[in-house]
């Protein structure tokens, strides 16, 4: 996928998108803009929080495109531009929360956050969900994501693509669809194990130039 990556990075610069990272999203559905109304239609879970799930691994996005139980037929990989990570615009799963994020959150909530919660991004997210809604189910997760995006200036939750080898890349749950730009859409084919079949990538859309 190296040649595709090089092309995409040039395309991002060509369209004057600043401070963005190139990531990928897999889906059984074809669309030209993200809509969080469909957030549970993939795996049916929000294990890592409410938002659009993207990954730094093209092959992982392709695999995810076939995860829906009834996903038979076409599969798509979306190449997207998302906000680059800064010191205080993301929460890392199972890692301490940045002190600036904690301070901003405490100021808005008007309460001190327990040390245990500050030491784990997952607990921090769940704490916000419970504080805002009284529970940490889907409604709580949605409220926490909207609070972090609108009130605290946090763009996403981040976790490793591989827990055994974090250097392989990251996955992210982007809270706000307006911070995601679709650059390219590919139709892909998967094998029986729902892994990408090499040399089956067919572009069907690219920014400012439909294929």
GROMACS .gro file of C-alpha atoms in nm, residues 11 25 29 33 55 74 80 111 113 156 164 172 179 189 199 202:
model
   16
   11UNK     CA    1  -0.331   1.493  -0.222
   25UNK     CA    2  -1.202   0.332   0.792
   29UNK     CA    3  -2.156   0.051   0.307
   33UNK     CA    4  -1.986   1.158   0.438
   55UNK     CA    5  -0.700   0.299   1.197
   74UNK     CA    6  -1.903  -0.522  -0.152
   80UNK     CA    7  -0.952   0.996   0.556
  111UNK     CA    8  -1.518   1.909   4.084
  113UNK     CA    9  -1.136   1.408   3.947
  156UNK     CA   10  -1.051   1.150   1.996
  164UNK     CA   11   0.161  -0.654   2.199
  172UNK     CA   12  -0.881   0.622   1.700
  179UNK     CA   13  -1.325   1.680   1.168
  189UNK     CA   14  -1.208  -0.795  -0.186
  199UNK     CA   15  -0.413  -0.649  -0.580
  202UNK     CA   16  -1.015  -0.055  -0.693
   0.00000   0.00000   0.00000
